Short mmCIF file of C-alpha atoms and ligand atoms in Angstrom, two decimals:
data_model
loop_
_atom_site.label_atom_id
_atom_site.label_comp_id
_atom_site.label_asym_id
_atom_site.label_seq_id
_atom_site.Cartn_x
_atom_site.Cartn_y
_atom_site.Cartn_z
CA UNK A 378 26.84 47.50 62.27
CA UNK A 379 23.09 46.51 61.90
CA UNK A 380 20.71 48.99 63.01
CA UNK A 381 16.86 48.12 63.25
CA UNK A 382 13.91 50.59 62.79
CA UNK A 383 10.31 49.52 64.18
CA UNK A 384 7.16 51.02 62.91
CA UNK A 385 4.43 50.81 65.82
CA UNK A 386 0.79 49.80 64.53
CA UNK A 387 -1.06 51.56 61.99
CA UNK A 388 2.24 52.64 60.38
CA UNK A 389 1.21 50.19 57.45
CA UNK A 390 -1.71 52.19 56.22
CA UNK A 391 -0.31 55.66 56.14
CA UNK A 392 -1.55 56.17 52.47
CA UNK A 393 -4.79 55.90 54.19
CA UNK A 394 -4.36 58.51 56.97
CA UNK A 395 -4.20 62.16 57.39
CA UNK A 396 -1.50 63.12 55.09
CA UNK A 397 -1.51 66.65 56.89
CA UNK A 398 -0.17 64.71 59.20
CA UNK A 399 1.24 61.83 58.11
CA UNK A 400 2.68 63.39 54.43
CA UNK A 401 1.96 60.89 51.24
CA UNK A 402 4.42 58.61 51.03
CA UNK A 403 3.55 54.95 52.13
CA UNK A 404 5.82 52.84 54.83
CA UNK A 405 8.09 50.97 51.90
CA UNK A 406 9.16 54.10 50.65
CA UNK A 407 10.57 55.60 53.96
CA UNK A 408 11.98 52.36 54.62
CA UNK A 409 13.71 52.57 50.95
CA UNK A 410 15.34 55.59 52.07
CA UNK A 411 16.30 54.33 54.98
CA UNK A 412 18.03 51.47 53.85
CA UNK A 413 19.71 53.79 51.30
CA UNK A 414 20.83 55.93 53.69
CA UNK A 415 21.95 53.07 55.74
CA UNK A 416 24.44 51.72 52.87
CA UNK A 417 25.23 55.54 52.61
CA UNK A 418 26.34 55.65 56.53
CA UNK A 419 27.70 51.95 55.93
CA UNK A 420 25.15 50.10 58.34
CA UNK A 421 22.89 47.79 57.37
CA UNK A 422 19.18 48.80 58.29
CA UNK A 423 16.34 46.08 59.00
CA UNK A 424 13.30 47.76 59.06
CA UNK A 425 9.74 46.26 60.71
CA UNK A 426 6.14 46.89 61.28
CA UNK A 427 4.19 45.17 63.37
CA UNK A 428 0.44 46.49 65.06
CA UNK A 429 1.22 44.15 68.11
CA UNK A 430 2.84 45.63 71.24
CA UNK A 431 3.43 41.97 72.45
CA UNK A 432 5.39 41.54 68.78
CA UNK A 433 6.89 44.82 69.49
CA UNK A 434 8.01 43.76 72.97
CA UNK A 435 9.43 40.47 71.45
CA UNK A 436 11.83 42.21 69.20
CA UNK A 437 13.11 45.16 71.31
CA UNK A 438 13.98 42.42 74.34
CA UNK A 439 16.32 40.79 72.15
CA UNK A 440 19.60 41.93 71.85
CA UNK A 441 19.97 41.21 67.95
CA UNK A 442 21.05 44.57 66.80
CA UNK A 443 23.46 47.36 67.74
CA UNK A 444 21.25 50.07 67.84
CA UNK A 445 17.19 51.14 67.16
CA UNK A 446 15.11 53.70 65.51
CA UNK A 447 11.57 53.41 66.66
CA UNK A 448 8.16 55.09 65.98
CA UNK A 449 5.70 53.49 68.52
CA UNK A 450 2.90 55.21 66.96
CA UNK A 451 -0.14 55.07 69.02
CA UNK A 452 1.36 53.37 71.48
CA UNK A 453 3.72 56.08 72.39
CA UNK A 454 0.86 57.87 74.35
CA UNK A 455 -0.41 54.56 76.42
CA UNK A 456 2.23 51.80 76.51
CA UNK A 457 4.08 51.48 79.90
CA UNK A 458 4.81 47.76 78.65
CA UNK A 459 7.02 49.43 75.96
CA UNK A 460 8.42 51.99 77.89
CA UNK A 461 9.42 48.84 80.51
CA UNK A 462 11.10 47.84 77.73
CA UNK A 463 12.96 49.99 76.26
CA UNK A 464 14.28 50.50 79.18
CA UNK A 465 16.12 46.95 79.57
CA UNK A 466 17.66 47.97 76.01
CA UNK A 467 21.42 47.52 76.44
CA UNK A 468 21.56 49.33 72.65
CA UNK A 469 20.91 52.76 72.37
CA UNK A 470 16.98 53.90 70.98
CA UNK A 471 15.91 57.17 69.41
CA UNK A 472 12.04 57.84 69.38
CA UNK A 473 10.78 59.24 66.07
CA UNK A 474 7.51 60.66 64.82
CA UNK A 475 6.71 61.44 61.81
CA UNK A 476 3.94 64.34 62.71
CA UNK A 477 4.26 66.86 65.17
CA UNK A 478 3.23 65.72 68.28
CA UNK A 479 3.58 68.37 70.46
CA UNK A 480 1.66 70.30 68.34
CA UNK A 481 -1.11 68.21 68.28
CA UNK A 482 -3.95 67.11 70.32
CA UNK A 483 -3.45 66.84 74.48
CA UNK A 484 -3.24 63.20 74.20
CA UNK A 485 -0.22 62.72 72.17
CA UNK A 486 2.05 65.47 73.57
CA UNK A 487 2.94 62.92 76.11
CA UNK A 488 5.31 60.37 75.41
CA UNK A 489 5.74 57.38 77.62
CA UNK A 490 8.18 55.70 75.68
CA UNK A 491 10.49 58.70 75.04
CA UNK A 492 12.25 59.03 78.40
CA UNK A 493 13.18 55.62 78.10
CA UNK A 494 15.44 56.56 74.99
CA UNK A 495 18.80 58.84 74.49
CA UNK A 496 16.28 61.15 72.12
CA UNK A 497 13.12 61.90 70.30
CA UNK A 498 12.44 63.09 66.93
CA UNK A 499 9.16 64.80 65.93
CA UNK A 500 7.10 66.24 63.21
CA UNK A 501 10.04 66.18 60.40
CA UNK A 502 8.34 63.20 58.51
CA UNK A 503 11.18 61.07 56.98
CA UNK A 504 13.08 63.28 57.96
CA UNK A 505 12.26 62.63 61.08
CA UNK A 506 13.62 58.80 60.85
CA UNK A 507 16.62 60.07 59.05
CA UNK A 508 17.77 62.31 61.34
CA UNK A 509 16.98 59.31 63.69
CA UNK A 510 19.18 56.83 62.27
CA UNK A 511 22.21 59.58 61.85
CA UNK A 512 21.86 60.06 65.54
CA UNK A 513 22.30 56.41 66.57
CA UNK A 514 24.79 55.74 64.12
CA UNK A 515 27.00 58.71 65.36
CA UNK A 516 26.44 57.89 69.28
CA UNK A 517 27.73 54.42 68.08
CA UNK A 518 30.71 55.47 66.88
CA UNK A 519 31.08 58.36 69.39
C1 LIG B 603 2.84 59.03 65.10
C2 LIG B 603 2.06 59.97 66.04
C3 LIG B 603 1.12 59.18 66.93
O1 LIG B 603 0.39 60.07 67.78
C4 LIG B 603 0.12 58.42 66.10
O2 LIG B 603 -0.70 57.62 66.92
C5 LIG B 603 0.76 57.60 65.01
C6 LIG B 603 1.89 58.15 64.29
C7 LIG B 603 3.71 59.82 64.10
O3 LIG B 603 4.58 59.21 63.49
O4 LIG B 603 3.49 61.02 63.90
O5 LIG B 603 0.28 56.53 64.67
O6 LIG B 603 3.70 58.23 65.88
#
């Protein structure tokens, strides 16, 4: 089972945001755990980053994986084209954040892209992912 995680743009420079927000670690470390965790549930995780939303687009249309873990990022709050989509996905998609968006300013406590997946999963940091990838490995095998 290959299961594919997409960080939306400005995921790449975390070390360089708000780590009140954010936390400390950098994007190769969560994606360390995630492939660990992957080999842990017995799936093999691809992880991505891209600060496109045409490159984003590219890799959610094709049907190349069994399921998805994706933090949109900014794009969350603006992007119908994603939300399109995700929404011609024939895999299933849970949203994760790794701040807590509801909690944070007006603009990002809407989601666009969210209703468009089976779940969303905020403000946990990795954990957030984690918890992420467990859920769309267990609705797999469900
Ligand atoms: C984010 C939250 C978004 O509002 C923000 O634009 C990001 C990261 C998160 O993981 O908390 O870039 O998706």
């Amino acid at each position: 089972m290959e299961i594919h995680v997409y960080h939306g743009p400005n995921l790449n420079c975390l070390e360089r945001r708000d780590s009140s927000q954010y936390g400390t670690q950098g994007l190769e470390a969560i994606d360390s755990s995630l492939v660990e965790l992957g080999e842990e549930l017995n799936v093999e995780v691809v992880a991505r980053q891209s600060n496109s939303e045409s490159e984003l687009v590219g890799w959610i249309q094709k049907q190349d994986k069994d399921g998805l873990v994706i933090n949109p990022a900014g794009l969350t709050h603006t992007s119908v084209v994603l939300r399109d989509v995700l929404e011609l996905a024939e895999y299933p998609v849970v949203e994760v954040h790794l701040s807590n968006i509801a909690a944070r300013e007006q603009f990002r406590r809407q989601s666009l892209t969210a209703p468009a997946c089976l779940g969303q999963i905020s403000g946990l940091g990795l954990q957030s992912y984690e918890l992420g990838l467990r859920a769309v490995v267990k609705h797999l095998r469900a």
